[in-house]
PDB file of C-alpha atoms and ligand atoms in Angstrom:
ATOM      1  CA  UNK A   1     108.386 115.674 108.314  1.00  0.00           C
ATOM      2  CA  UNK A   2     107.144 111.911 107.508  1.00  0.00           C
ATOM      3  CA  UNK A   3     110.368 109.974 107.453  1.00  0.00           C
ATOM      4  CA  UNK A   4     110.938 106.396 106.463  1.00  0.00           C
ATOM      5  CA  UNK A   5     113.721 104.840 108.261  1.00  0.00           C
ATOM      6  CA  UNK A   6     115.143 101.603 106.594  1.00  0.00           C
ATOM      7  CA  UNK A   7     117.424 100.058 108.804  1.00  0.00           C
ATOM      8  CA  UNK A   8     119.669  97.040 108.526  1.00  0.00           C
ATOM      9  CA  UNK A   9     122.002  95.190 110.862  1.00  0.00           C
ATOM     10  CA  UNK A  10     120.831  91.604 112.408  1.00  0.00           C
ATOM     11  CA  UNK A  11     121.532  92.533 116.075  1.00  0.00           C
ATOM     12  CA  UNK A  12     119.813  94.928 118.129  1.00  0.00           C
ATOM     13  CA  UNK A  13     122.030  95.423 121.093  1.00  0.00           C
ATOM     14  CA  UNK A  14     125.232  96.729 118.046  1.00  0.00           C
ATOM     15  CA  UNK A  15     126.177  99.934 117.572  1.00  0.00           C
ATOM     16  CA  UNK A  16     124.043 100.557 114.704  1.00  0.00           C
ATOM     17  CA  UNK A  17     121.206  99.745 117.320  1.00  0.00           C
ATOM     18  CA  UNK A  18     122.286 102.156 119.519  1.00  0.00           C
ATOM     19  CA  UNK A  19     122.594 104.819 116.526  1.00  0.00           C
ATOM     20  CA  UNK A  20     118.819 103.550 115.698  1.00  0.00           C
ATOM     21  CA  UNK A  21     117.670 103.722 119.237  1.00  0.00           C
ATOM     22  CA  UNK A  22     119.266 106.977 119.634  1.00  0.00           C
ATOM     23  CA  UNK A  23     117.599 108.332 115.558  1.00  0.00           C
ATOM     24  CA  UNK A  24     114.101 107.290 117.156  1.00  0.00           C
ATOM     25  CA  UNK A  25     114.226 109.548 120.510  1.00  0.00           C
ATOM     26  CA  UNK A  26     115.985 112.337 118.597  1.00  0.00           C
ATOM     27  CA  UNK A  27     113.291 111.988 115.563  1.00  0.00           C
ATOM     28  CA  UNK A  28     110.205 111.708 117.760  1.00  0.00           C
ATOM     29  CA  UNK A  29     111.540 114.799 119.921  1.00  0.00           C
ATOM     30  CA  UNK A  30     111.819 116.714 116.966  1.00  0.00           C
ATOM     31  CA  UNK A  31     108.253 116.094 115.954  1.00  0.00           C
ATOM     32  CA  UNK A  32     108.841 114.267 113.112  1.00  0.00           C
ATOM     33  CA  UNK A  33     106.212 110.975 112.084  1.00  0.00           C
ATOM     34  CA  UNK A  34     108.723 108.013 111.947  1.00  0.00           C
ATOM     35  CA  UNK A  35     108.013 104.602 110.128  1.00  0.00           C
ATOM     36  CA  UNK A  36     110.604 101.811 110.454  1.00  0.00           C
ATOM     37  CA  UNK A  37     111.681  98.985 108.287  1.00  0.00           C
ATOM     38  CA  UNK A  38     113.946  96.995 110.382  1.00  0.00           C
ATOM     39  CA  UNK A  39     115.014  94.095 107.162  1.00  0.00           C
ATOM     40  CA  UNK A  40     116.473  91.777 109.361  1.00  0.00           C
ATOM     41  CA  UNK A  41     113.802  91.848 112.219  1.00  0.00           C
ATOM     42  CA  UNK A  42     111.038  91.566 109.484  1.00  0.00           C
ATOM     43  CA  UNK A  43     112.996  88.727 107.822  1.00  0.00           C
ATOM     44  CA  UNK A  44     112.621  90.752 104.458  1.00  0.00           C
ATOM     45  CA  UNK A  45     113.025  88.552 101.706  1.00  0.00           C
ATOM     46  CA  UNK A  46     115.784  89.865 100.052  1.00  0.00           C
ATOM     47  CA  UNK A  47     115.727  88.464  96.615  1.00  0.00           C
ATOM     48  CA  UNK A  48     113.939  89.452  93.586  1.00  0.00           C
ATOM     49  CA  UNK A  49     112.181  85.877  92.164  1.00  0.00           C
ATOM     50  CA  UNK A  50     108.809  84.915  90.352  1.00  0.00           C
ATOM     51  CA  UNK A  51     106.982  85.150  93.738  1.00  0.00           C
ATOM     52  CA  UNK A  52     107.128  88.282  93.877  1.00  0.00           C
ATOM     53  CA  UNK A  53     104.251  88.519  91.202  1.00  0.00           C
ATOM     54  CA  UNK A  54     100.512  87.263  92.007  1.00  0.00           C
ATOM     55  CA  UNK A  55      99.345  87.840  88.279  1.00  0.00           C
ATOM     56  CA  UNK A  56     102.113  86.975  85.866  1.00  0.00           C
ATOM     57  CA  UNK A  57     102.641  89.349  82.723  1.00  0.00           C
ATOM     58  CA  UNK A  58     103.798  86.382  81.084  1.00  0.00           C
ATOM     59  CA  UNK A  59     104.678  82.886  82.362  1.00  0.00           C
ATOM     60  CA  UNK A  60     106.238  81.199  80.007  1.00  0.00           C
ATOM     61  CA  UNK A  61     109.421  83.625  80.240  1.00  0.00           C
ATOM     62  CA  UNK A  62     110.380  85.428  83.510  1.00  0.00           C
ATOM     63  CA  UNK A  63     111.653  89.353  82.899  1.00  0.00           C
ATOM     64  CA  UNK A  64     111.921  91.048  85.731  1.00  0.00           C
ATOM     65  CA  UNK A  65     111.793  93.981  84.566  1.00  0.00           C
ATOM     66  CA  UNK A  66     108.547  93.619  82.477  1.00  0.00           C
ATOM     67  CA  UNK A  67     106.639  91.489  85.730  1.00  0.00           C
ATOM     68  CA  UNK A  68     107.879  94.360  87.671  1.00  0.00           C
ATOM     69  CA  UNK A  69     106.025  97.082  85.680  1.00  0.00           C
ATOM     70  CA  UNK A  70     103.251  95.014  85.580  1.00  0.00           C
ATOM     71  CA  UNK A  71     102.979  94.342  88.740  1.00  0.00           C
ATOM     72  CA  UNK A  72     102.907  97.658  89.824  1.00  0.00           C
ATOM     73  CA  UNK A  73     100.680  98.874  86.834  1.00  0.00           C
ATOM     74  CA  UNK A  74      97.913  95.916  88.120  1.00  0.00           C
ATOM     75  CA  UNK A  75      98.885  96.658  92.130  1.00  0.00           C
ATOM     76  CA  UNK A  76      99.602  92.665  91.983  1.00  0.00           C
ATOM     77  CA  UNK A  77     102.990  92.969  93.843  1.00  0.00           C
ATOM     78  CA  UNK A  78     103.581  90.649  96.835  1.00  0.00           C
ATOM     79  CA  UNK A  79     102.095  92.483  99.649  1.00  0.00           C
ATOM     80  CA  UNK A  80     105.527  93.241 101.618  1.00  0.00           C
ATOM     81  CA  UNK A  81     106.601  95.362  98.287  1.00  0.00           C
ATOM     82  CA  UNK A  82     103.386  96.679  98.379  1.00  0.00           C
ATOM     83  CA  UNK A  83     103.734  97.637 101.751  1.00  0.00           C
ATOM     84  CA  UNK A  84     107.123  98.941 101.344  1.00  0.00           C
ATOM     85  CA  UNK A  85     105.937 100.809  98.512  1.00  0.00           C
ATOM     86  CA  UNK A  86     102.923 102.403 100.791  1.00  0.00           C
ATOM     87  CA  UNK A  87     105.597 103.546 103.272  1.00  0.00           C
ATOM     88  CA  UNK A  88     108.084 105.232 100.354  1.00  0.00           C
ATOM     89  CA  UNK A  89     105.060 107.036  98.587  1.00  0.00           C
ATOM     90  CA  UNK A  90     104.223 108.378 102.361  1.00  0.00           C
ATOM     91  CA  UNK A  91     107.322 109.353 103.135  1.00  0.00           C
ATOM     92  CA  UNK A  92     109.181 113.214 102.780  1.00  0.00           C
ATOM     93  CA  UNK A  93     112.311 111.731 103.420  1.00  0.00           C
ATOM     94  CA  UNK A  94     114.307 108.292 104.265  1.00  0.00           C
ATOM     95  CA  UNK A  95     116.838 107.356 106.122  1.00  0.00           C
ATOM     96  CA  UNK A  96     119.156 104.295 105.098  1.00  0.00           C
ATOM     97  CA  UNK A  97     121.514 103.093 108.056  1.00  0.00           C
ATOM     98  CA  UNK A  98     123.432 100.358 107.670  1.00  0.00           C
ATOM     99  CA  UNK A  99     127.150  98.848 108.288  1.00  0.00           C
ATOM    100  CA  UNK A 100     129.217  99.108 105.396  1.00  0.00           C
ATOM    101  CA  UNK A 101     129.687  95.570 104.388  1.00  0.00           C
ATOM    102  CA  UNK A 102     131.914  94.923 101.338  1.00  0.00           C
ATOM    103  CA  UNK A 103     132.745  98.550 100.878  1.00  0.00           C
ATOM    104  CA  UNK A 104     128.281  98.321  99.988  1.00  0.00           C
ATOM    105  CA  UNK A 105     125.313  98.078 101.686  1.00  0.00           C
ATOM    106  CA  UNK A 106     124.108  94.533 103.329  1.00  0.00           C
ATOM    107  CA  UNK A 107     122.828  92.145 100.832  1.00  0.00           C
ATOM    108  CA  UNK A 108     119.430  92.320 102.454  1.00  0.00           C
ATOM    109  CA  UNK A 109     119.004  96.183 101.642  1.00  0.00           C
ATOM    110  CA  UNK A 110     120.176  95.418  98.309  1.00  0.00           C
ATOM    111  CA  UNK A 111     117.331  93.412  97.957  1.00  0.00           C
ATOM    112  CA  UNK A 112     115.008  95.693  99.136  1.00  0.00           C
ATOM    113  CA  UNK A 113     116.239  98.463  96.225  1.00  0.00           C
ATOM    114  CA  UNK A 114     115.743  95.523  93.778  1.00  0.00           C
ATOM    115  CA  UNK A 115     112.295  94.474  95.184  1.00  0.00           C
ATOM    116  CA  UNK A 116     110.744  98.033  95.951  1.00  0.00           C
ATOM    117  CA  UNK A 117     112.289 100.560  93.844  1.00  0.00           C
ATOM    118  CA  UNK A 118     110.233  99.341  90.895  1.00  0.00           C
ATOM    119  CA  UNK A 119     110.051 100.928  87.216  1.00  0.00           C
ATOM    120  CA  UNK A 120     106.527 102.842  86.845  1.00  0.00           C
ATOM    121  CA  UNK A 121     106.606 103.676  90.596  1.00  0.00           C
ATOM    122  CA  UNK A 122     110.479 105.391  90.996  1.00  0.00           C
ATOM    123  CA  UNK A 123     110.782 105.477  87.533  1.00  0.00           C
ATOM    124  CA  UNK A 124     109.504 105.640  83.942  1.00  0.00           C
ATOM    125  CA  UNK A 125     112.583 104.988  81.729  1.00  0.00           C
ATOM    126  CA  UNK A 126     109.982 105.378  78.170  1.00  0.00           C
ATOM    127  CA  UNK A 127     109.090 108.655  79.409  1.00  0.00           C
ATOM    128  CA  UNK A 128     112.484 109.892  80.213  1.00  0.00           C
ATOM    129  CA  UNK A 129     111.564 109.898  84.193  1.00  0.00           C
ATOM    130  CA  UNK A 130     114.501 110.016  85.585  1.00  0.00           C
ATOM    131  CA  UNK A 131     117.205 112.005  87.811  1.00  0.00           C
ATOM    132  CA  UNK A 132     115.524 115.562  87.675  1.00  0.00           C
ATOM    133  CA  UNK A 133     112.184 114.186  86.445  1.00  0.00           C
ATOM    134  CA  UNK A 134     112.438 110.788  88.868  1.00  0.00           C
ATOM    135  CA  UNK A 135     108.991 109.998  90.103  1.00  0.00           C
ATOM    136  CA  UNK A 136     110.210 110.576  93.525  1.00  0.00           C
ATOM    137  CA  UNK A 137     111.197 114.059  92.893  1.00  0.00           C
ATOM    138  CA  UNK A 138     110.544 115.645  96.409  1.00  0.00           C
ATOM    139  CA  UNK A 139     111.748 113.462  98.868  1.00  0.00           C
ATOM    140  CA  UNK A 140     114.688 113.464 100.001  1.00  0.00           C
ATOM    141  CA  UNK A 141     117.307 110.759 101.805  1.00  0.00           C
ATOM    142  CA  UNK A 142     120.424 110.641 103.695  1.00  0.00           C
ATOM    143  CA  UNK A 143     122.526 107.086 104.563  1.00  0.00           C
ATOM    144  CA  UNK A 144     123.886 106.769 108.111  1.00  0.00           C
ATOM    145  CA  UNK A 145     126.464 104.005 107.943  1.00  0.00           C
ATOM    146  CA  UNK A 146     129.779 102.442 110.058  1.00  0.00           C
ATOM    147  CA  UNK A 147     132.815 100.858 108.685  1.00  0.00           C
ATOM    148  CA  UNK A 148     135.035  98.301 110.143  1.00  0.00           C
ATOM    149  CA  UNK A 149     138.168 100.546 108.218  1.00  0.00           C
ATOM    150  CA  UNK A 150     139.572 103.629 109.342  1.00  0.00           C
ATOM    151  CA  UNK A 151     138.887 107.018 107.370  1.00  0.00           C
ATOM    152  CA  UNK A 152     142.526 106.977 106.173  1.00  0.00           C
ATOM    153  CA  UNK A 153     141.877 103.816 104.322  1.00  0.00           C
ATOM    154  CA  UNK A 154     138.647 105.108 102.807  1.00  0.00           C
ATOM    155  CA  UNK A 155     140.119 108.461 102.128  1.00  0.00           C
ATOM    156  CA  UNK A 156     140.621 109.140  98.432  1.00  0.00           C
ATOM    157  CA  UNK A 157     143.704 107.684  97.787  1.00  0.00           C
ATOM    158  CA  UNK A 158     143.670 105.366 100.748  1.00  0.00           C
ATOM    159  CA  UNK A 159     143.957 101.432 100.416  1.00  0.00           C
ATOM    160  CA  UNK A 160     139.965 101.080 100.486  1.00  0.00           C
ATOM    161  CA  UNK A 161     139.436 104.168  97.640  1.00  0.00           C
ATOM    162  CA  UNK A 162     136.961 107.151  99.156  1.00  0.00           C
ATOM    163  CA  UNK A 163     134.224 105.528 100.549  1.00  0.00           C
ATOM    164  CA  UNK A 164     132.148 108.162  99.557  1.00  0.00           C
ATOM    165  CA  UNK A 165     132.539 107.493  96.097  1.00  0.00           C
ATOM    166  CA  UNK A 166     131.435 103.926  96.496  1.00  0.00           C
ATOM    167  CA  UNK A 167     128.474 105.105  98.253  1.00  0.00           C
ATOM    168  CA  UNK A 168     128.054 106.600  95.213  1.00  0.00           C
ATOM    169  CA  UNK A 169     126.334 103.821  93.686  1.00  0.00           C
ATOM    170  CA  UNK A 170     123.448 104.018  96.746  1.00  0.00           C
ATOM    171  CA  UNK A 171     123.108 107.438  96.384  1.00  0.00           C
ATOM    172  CA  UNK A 172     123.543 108.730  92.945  1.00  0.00           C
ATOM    173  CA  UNK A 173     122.905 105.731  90.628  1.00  0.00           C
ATOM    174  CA  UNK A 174     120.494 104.843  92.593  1.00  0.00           C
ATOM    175  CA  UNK A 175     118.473 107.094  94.416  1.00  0.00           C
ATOM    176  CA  UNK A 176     118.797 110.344  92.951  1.00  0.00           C
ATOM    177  CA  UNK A 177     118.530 108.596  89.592  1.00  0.00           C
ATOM    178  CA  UNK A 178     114.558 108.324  90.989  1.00  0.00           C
ATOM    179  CA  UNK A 179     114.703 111.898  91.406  1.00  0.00           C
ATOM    180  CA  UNK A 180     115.481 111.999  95.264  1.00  0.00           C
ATOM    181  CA  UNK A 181     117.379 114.236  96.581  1.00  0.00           C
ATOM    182  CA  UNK A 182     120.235 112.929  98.868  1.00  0.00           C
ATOM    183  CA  UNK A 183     121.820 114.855 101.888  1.00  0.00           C
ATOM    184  CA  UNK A 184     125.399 113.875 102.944  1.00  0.00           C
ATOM    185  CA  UNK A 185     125.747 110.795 104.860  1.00  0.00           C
ATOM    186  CA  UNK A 186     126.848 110.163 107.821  1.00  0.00           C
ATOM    187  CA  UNK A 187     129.672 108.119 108.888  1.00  0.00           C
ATOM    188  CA  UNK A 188     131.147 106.464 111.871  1.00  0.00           C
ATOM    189  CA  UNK A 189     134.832 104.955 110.462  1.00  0.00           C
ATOM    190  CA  UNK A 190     136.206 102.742 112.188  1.00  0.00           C
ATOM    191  CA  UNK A 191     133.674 101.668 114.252  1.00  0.00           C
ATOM    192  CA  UNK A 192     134.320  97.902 114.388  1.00  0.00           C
ATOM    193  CA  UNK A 193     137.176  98.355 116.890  1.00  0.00           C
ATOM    194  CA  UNK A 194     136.537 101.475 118.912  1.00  0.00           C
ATOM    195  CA  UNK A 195     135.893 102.179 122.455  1.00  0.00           C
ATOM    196  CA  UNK A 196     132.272 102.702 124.196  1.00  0.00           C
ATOM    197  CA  UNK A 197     133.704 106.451 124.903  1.00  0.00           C
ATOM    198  CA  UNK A 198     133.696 106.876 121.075  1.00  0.00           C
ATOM    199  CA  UNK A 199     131.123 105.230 120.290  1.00  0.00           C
ATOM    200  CA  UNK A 200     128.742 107.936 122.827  1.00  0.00           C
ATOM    201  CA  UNK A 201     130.517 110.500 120.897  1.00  0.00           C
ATOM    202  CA  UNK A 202     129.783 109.367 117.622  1.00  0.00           C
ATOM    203  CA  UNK A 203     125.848 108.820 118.907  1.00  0.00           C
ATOM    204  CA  UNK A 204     125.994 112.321 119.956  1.00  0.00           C
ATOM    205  CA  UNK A 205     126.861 113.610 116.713  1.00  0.00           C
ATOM    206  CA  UNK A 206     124.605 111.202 115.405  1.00  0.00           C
ATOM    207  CA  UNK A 207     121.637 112.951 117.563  1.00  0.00           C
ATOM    208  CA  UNK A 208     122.748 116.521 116.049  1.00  0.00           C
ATOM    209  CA  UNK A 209     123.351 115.879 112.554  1.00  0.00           C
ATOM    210  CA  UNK A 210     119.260 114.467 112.641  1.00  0.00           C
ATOM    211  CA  UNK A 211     118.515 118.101 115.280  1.00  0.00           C
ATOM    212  CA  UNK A 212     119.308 119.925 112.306  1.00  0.00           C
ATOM    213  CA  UNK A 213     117.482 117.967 109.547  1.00  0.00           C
TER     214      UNK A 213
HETATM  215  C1  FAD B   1     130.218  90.632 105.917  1.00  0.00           C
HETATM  216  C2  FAD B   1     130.991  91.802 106.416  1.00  0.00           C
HETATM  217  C3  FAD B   1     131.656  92.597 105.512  1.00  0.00           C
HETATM  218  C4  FAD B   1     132.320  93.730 105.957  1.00  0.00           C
HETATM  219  N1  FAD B   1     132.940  94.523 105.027  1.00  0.00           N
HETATM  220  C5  FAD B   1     133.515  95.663 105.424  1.00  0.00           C
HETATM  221  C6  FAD B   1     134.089  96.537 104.476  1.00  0.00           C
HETATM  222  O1  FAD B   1     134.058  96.311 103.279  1.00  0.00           O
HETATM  223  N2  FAD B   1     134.668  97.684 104.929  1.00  0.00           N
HETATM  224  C7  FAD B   1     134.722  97.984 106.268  1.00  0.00           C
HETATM  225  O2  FAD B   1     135.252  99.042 106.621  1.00  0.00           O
HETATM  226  N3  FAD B   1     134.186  97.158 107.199  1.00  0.00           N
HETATM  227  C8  FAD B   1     133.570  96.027 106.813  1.00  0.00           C
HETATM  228  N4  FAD B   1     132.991  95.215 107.739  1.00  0.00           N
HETATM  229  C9  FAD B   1     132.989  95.647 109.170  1.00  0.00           C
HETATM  230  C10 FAD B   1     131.685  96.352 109.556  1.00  0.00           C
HETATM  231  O3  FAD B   1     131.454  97.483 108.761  1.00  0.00           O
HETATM  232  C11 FAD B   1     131.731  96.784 111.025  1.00  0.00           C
HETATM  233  O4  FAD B   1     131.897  95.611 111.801  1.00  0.00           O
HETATM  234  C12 FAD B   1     130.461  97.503 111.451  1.00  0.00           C
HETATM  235  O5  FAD B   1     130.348  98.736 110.751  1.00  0.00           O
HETATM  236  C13 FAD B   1     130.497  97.839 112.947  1.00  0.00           C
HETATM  237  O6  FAD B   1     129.202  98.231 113.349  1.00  0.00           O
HETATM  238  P1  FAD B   1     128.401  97.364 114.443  1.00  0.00           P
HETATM  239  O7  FAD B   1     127.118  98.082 114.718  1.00  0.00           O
HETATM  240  O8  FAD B   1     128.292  95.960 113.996  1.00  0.00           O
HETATM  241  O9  FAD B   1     129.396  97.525 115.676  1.00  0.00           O
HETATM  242  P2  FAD B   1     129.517  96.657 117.013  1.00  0.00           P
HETATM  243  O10 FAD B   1     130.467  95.539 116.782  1.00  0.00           O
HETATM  244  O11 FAD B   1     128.170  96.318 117.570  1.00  0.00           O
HETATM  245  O12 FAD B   1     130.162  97.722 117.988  1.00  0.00           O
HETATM  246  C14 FAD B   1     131.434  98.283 117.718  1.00  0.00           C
HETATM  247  C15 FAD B   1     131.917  99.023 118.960  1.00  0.00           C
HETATM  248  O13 FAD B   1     131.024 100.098 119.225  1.00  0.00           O
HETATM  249  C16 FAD B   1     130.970 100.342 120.620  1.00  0.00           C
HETATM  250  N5  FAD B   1     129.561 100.302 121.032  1.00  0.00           N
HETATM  251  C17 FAD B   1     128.675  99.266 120.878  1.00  0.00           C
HETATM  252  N6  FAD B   1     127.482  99.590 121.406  1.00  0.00           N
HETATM  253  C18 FAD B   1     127.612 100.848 121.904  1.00  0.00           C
HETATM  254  C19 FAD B   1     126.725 101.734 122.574  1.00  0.00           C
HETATM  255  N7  FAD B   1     125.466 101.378 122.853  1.00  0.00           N
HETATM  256  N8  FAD B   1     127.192 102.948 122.962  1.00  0.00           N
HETATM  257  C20 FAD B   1     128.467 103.321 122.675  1.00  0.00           C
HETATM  258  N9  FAD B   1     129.352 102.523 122.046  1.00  0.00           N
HETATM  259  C21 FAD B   1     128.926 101.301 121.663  1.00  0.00           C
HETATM  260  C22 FAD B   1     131.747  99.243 121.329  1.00  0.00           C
HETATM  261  O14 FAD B   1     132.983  99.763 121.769  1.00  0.00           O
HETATM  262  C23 FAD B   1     131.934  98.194 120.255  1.00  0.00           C
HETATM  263  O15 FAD B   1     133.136  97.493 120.395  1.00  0.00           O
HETATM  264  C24 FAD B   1     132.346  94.060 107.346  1.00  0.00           C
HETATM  265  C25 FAD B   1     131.694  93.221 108.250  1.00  0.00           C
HETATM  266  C26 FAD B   1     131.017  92.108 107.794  1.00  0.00           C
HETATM  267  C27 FAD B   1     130.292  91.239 108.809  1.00  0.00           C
END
């Protein structure tokens, strides 16, 4: 498989690095073609502006949403969406790993769903392209994330809510809405205070949840 693995913490020597390190062995071994977008040690800009766009639809007003489609329709998108884009439209499948910050995904992934999941390219809301008919029917994705909380807190019902559902957001509202089809993610709770022992356990299962992609 062609996999895209989108991966965002700031510091390589974390856990999540280790859980990377580890997906990149296990991925390679498995004979799989990996690509990696590592935000934080590409400094990806994560906020959608007016630079984004080297031929303006329109400049007196800025919409988004309308430079957006343009953009893509005239392939004038700054060239790290373009580039993102490139790696998405290769990929079978991608992998989002991230810690769970503010029960959500880092800020700087956010911005890379608002910069590169772009309507005509995931998308095409006039023609009804969406869910089952997403232009990224096909592919499919999984998220691989850690909390700080335990599972208790993020259990439905627990103080937190089910963490799960607010991953829902990431993975139904957002990528199956393209048309993606999303796997169930992985999660290490309680990760923020646990002990090295655990944390090779949790990098083991980690290693055979990806053996049996
Ligand atoms: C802005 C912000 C918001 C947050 N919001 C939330 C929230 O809403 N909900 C929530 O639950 N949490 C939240 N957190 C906590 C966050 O989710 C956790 O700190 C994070 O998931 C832990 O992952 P890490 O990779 O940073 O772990 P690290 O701190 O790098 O490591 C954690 C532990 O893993 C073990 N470990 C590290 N490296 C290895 C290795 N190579 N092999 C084996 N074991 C290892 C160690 O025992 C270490 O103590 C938030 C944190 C921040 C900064």
């Amino acid at each position: 498989m062609k996999i895209l693995y989108v991966y965002a913490h700031p510091e390589s020597k974390s856990f999540n690095g280790a859980l990377k390190d580890a997906a990149m062995v296990t991925l390679a071994r498995k004979g799989h073609q990996v690509k990696v977008t590592n935000l934080y040690a590409i400094q990806f800009k994560a906020v959608l502006d007016a630079h984004d766009f080297r031929i303006r639809a329109r400049q007196d007003l800025f919409n988004p949403a309308h430079e957006q489609i343009h953009g893509i329709a005239t392939k004038s998108l700054a060239p790290d969406i373009m580039e993102e884009i490139e790696k998405v439209s290769w990929a079978d499948m991608i992998i989002f790993q991230f810690p769970v910050w503010w029960s959500n995904m880092p800020a700087i992934l956010k911005g890379w769903f608002d910069r590169v999941f772009i309507q005509g390219f995931v998308v095409d809301l006039q023609e009804g392209r969406v869910y089952d008919r997403g232009l990224l029917k096909g592919k499919s994705a999984m998220l691989a994330v850690t909390t700080g909380a335990s599972e208790e807190m993020y259990s439905p019902g627990g103080i937190h809510g089910d963490l799960r559902q607010h991953l829902s957001v990431i993975m139904h509202n957002t990528l199956e809405f393209t048309g993606i089809s999303v796997l169930p993610p992985f999660i290490v709770f309680g990760a923020a205070d646990m002990s090295r022992e655990k944390g090779s356990r949790e990098i083991d299962r980690y290693r055979n949840v990806l053996e049996s992609l």
